[in-house]
Tab-separated table of C-alpha atoms and ligand atoms in Angstrom:
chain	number	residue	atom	x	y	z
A	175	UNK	CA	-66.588	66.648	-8.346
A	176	UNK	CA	-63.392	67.940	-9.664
A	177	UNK	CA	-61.121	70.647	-9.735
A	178	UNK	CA	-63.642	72.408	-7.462
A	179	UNK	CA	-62.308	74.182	-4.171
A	180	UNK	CA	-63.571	72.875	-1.308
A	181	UNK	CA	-64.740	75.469	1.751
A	182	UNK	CA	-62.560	74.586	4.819
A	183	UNK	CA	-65.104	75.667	7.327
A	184	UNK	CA	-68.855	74.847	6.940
A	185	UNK	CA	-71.257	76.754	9.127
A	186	UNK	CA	-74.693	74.213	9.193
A	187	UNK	CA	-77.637	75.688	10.736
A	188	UNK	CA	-79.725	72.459	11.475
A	189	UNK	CA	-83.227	73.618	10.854
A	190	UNK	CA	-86.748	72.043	9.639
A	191	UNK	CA	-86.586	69.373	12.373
A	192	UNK	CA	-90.241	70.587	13.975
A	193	UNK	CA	-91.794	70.844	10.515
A	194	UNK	CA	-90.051	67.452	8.922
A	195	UNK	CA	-92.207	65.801	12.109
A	196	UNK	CA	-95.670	67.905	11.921
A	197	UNK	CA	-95.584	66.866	7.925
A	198	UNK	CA	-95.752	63.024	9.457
A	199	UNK	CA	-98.075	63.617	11.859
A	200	UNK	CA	-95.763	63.257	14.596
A	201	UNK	CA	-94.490	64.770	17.724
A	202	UNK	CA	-91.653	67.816	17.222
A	203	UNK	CA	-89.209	66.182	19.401
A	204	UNK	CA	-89.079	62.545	16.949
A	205	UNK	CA	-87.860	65.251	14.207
A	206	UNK	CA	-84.962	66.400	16.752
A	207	UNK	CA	-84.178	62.517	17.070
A	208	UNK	CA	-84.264	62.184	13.620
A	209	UNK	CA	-81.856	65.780	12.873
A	210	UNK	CA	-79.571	64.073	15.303
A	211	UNK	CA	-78.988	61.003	12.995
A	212	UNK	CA	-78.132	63.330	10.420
A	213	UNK	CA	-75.731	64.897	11.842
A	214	UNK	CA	-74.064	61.995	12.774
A	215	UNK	CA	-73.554	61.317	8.948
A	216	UNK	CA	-72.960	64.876	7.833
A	217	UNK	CA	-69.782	64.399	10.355
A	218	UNK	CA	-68.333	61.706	7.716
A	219	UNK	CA	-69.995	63.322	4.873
A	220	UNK	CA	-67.775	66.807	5.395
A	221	UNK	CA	-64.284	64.578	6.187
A	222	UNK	CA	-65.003	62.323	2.813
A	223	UNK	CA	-65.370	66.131	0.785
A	224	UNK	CA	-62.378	67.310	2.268
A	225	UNK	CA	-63.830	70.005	4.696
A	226	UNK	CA	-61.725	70.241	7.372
A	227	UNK	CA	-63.924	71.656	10.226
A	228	UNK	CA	-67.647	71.748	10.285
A	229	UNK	CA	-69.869	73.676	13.081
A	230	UNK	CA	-73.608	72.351	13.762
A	231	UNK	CA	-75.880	74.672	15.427
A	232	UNK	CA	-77.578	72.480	17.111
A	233	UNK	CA	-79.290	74.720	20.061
A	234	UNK	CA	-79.607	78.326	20.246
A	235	UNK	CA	-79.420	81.200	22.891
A	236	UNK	CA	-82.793	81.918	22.087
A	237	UNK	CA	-84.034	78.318	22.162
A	238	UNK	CA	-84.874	78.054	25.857
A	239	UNK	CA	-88.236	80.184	25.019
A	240	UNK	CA	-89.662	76.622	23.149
A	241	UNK	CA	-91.862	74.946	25.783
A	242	UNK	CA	-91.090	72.879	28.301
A	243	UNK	CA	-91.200	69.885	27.259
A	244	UNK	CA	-89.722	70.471	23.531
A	245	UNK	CA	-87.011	71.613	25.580
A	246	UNK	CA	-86.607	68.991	27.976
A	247	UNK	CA	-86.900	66.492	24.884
A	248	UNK	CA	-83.848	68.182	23.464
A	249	UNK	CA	-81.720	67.679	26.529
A	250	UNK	CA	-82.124	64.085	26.745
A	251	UNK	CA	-81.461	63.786	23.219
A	252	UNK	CA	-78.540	65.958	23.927
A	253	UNK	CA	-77.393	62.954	26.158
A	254	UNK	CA	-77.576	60.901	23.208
A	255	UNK	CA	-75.717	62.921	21.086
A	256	UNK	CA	-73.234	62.796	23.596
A	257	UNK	CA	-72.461	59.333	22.887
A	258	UNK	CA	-72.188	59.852	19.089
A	259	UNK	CA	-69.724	62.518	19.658
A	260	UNK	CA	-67.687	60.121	21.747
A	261	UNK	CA	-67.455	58.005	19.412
A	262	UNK	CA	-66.590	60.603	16.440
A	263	UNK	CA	-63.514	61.911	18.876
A	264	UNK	CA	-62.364	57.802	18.457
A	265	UNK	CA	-61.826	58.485	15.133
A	266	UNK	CA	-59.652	61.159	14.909
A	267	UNK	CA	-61.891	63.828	15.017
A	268	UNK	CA	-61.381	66.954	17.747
A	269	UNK	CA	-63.922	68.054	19.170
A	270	UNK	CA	-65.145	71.720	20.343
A	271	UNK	CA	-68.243	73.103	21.670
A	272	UNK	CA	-69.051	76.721	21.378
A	273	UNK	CA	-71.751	78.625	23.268
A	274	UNK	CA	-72.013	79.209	27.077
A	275	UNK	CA	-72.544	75.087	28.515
A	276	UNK	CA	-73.245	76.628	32.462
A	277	UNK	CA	-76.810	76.521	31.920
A	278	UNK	CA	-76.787	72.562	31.113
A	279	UNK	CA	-77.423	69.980	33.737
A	280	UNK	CA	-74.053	69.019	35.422
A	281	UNK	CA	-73.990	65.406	34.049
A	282	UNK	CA	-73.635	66.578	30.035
A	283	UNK	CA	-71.805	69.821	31.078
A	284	UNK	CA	-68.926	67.327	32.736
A	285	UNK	CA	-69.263	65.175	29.467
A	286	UNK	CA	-68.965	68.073	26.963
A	287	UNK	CA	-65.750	68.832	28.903
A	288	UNK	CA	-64.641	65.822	28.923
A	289	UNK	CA	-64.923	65.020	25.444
A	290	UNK	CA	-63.368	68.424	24.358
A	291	UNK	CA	-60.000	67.414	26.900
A	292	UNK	CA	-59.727	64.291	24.986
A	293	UNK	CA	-60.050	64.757	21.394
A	294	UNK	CA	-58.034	67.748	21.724
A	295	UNK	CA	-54.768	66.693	20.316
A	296	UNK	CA	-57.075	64.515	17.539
A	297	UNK	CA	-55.939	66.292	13.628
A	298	UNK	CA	-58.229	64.360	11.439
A	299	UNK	CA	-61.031	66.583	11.547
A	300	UNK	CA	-62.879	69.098	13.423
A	301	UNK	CA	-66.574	69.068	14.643
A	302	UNK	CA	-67.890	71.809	16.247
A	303	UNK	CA	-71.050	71.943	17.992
A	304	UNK	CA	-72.953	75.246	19.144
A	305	UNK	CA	-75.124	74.620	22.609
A	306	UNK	CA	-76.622	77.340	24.066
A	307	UNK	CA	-74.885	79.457	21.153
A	308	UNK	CA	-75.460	83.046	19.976
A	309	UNK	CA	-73.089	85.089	17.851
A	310	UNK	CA	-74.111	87.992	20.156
A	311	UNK	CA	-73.786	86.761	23.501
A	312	UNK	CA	-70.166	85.560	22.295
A	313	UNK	CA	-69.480	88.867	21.297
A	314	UNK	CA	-70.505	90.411	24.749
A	315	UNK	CA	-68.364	87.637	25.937
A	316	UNK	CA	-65.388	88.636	24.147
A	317	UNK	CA	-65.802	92.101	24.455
A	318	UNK	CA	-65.874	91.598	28.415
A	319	UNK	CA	-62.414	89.702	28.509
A	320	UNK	CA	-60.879	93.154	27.125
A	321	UNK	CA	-62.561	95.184	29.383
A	322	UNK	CA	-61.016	93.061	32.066
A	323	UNK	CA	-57.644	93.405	30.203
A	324	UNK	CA	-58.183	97.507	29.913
A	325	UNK	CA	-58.823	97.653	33.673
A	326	UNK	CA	-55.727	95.691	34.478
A	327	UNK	CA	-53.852	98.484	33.001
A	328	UNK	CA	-52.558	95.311	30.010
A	329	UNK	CA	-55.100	97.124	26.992
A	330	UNK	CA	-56.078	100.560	26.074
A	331	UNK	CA	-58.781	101.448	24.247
A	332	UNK	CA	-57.307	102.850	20.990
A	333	UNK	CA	-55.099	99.856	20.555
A	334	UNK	CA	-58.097	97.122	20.282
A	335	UNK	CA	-57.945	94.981	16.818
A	336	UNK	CA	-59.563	92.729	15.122
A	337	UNK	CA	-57.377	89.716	16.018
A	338	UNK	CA	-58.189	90.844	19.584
A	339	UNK	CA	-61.880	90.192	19.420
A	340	UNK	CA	-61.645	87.067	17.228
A	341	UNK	CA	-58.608	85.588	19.754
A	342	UNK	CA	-61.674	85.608	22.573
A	343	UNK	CA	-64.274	84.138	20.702
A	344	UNK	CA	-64.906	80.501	20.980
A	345	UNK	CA	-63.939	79.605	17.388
A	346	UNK	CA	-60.160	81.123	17.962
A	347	UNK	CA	-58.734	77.290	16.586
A	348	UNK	CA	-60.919	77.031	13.887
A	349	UNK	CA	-60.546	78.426	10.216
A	350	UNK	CA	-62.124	81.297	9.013
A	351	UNK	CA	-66.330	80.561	8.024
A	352	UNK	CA	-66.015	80.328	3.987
A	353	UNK	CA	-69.502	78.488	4.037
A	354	UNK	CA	-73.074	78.636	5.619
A	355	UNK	CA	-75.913	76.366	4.634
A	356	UNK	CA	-79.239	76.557	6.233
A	357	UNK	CA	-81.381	74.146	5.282
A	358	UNK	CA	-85.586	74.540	6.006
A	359	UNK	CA	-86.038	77.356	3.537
A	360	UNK	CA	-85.460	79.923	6.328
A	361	UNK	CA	-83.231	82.677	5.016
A	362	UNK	CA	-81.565	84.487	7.893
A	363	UNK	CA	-78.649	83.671	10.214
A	364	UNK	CA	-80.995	83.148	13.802
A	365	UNK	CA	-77.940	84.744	15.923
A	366	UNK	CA	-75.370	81.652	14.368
A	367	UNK	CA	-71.604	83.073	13.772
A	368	UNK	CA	-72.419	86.604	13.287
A	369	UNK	CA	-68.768	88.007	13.438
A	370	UNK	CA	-67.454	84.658	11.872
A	371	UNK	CA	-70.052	85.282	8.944
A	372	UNK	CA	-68.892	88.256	7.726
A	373	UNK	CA	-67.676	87.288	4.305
A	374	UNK	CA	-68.843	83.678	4.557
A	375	UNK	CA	-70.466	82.088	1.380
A	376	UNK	CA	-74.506	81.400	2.168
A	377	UNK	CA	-76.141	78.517	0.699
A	378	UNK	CA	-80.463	78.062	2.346
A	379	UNK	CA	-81.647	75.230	0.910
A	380	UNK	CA	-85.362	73.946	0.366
A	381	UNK	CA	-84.680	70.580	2.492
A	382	UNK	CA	-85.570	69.797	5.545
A	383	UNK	CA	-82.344	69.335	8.280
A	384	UNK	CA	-83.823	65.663	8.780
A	385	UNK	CA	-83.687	65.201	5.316
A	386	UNK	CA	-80.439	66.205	4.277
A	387	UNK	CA	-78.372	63.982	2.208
A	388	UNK	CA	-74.808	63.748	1.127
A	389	UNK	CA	-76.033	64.713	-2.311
A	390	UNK	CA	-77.337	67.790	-0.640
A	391	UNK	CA	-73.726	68.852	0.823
A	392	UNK	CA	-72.149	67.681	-2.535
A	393	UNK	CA	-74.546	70.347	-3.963
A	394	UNK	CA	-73.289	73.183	-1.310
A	395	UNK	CA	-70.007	72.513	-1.644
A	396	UNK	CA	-70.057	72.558	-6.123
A	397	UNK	CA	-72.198	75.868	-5.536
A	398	UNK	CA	-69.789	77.095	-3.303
A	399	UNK	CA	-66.701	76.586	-5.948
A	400	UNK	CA	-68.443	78.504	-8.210
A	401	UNK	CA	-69.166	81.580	-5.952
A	402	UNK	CA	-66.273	84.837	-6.426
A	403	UNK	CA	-65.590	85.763	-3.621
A	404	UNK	CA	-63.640	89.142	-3.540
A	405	UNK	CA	-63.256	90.205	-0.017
A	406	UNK	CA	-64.370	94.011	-1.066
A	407	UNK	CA	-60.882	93.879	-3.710
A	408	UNK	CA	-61.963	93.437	-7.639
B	191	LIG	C1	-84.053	73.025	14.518
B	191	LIG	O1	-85.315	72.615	14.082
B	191	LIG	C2	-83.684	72.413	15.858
B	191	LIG	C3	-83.547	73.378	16.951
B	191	LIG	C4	-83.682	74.654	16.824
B	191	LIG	C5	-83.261	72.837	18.267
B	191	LIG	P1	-86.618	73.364	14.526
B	191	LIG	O2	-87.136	72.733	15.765
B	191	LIG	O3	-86.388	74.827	14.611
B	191	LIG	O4	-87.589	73.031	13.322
B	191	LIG	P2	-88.690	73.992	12.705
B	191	LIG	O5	-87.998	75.240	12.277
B	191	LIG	O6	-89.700	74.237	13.783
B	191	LIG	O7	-89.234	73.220	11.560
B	192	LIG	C1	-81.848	78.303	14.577
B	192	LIG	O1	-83.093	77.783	14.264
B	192	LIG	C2	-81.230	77.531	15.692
B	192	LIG	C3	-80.871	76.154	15.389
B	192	LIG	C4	-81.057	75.534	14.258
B	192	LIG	C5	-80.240	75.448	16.446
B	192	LIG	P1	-84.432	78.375	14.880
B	192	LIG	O2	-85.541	77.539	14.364
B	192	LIG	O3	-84.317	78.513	16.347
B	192	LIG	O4	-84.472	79.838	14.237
B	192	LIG	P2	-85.696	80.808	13.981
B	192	LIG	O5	-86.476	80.895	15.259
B	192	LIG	O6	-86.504	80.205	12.892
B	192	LIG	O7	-85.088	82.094	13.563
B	193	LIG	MG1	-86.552	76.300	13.234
């Protein structure tokens, strides 16, 4: 892999964990478990290529409608994950979580915090995680903080940019999206980075998330170098 460019920000939509399970036979939620390995490895994976920030969607806005016990299932893995992150913040790695964390139990709310205060000076890498993410509730989000600034007399209407919606969105530290893969054979975006994606690179793979390999991302990443990407110039 040389003299390729290298995306800076990788957008990973961690699909085909339900459907990696049903082809063994087993329950959905042993697929989760086994996605969350992964993406324990596609942490290192992304630092050895060079990428400097990845973001995992790892649980959606929309998500919450699985049943109840899928759900559940997820949270305590969630707890689990939890400890992997920890342990990815050791090494240099900051950590950031974007979506709205209010609706999680108080226990891995507190954590996600927590984790987020410490690694927040770390400049190896960074690892973002979406919980309870959707690109439009974080626009709705953003939106709202200017309405608040408008009706403190600090914003007018006409005078509302760009920068001024990205600087309230949670990914305001991170470098622009140049890459999205989604893995599972699904091709649309399910709600992930929506205003982030707007001149992103996409990349939807045949593999299942749970069977993603570093091969896989070396793939992405030599496809990527070989996209053209001309921002609407010539
Ligand atoms: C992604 O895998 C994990 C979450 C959305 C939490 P899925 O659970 O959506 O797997 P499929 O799409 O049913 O195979
Ligand atoms: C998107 O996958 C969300 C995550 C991977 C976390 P979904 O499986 O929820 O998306 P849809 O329902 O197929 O669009
Ligand atoms: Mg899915």
């Amino acid at each position: 892999m040389e003299n390729i460019s290298v995306p800076q920000h990788v957008g990973i939509i961690m699909d085909g964990n339900g459907r990696w399970a049903k082809k063994r036979g087993l329950p959905r939620n042993m697929g989760h478990k086994q996605g969350a390995a992964v993406f324990k490895k596609t942490i290192n994976w992304c630092r050895e290529l060079g990428i400097k920030c990845a973001t995992f969607y790892a649980f959606s806005t929309e998500n919450w409608r699985r049943p109840a016990d899928e759900v559940e299932g997820i949270m305590k893995l969630l707890r689990q994950y939890i400890k992997d992150i920890r342990a990815a913040a050791k090494e240099n790695i900051r950590i950031i979580i974007i979506g709205d964390i209010s609706r999680f139990a108080e226990d891995i709310r507190d954590e996600l915090i927590n984790i987020q205060e410490d690694s927040k000076n770390n400049d190896g890498f960074i690892t973002a995680i979406a919980l309870n993410y959707g690109g439009r509730a974080e626009i709705v989000k953003a939106v709202g903080e200017l309405v608040r600034a408008a009706a403190d007399g600090n914003l007018s209407a006409d005078d509302i940019t760009e920068d001024m919606i990205e600087q309230n969105l949670y990914t305001k530290e991170m470098p622009p999206l140049d890459l999205v893969i989604r893995p599972s054979g699904e091709q649309r975006l399910s709600n992930f980075m929506i205003w982030q994606a707007a001149y992103a690179e996409f990349l939807f793979m045949d593999v299942l998330w749970p069977d993603f390999t570093k091969k896989d991302l070396e793939y992405a990443v030599e496809v990527y170098s070989s996209r053209d990407r001309r921002y609407g110039g010539v």
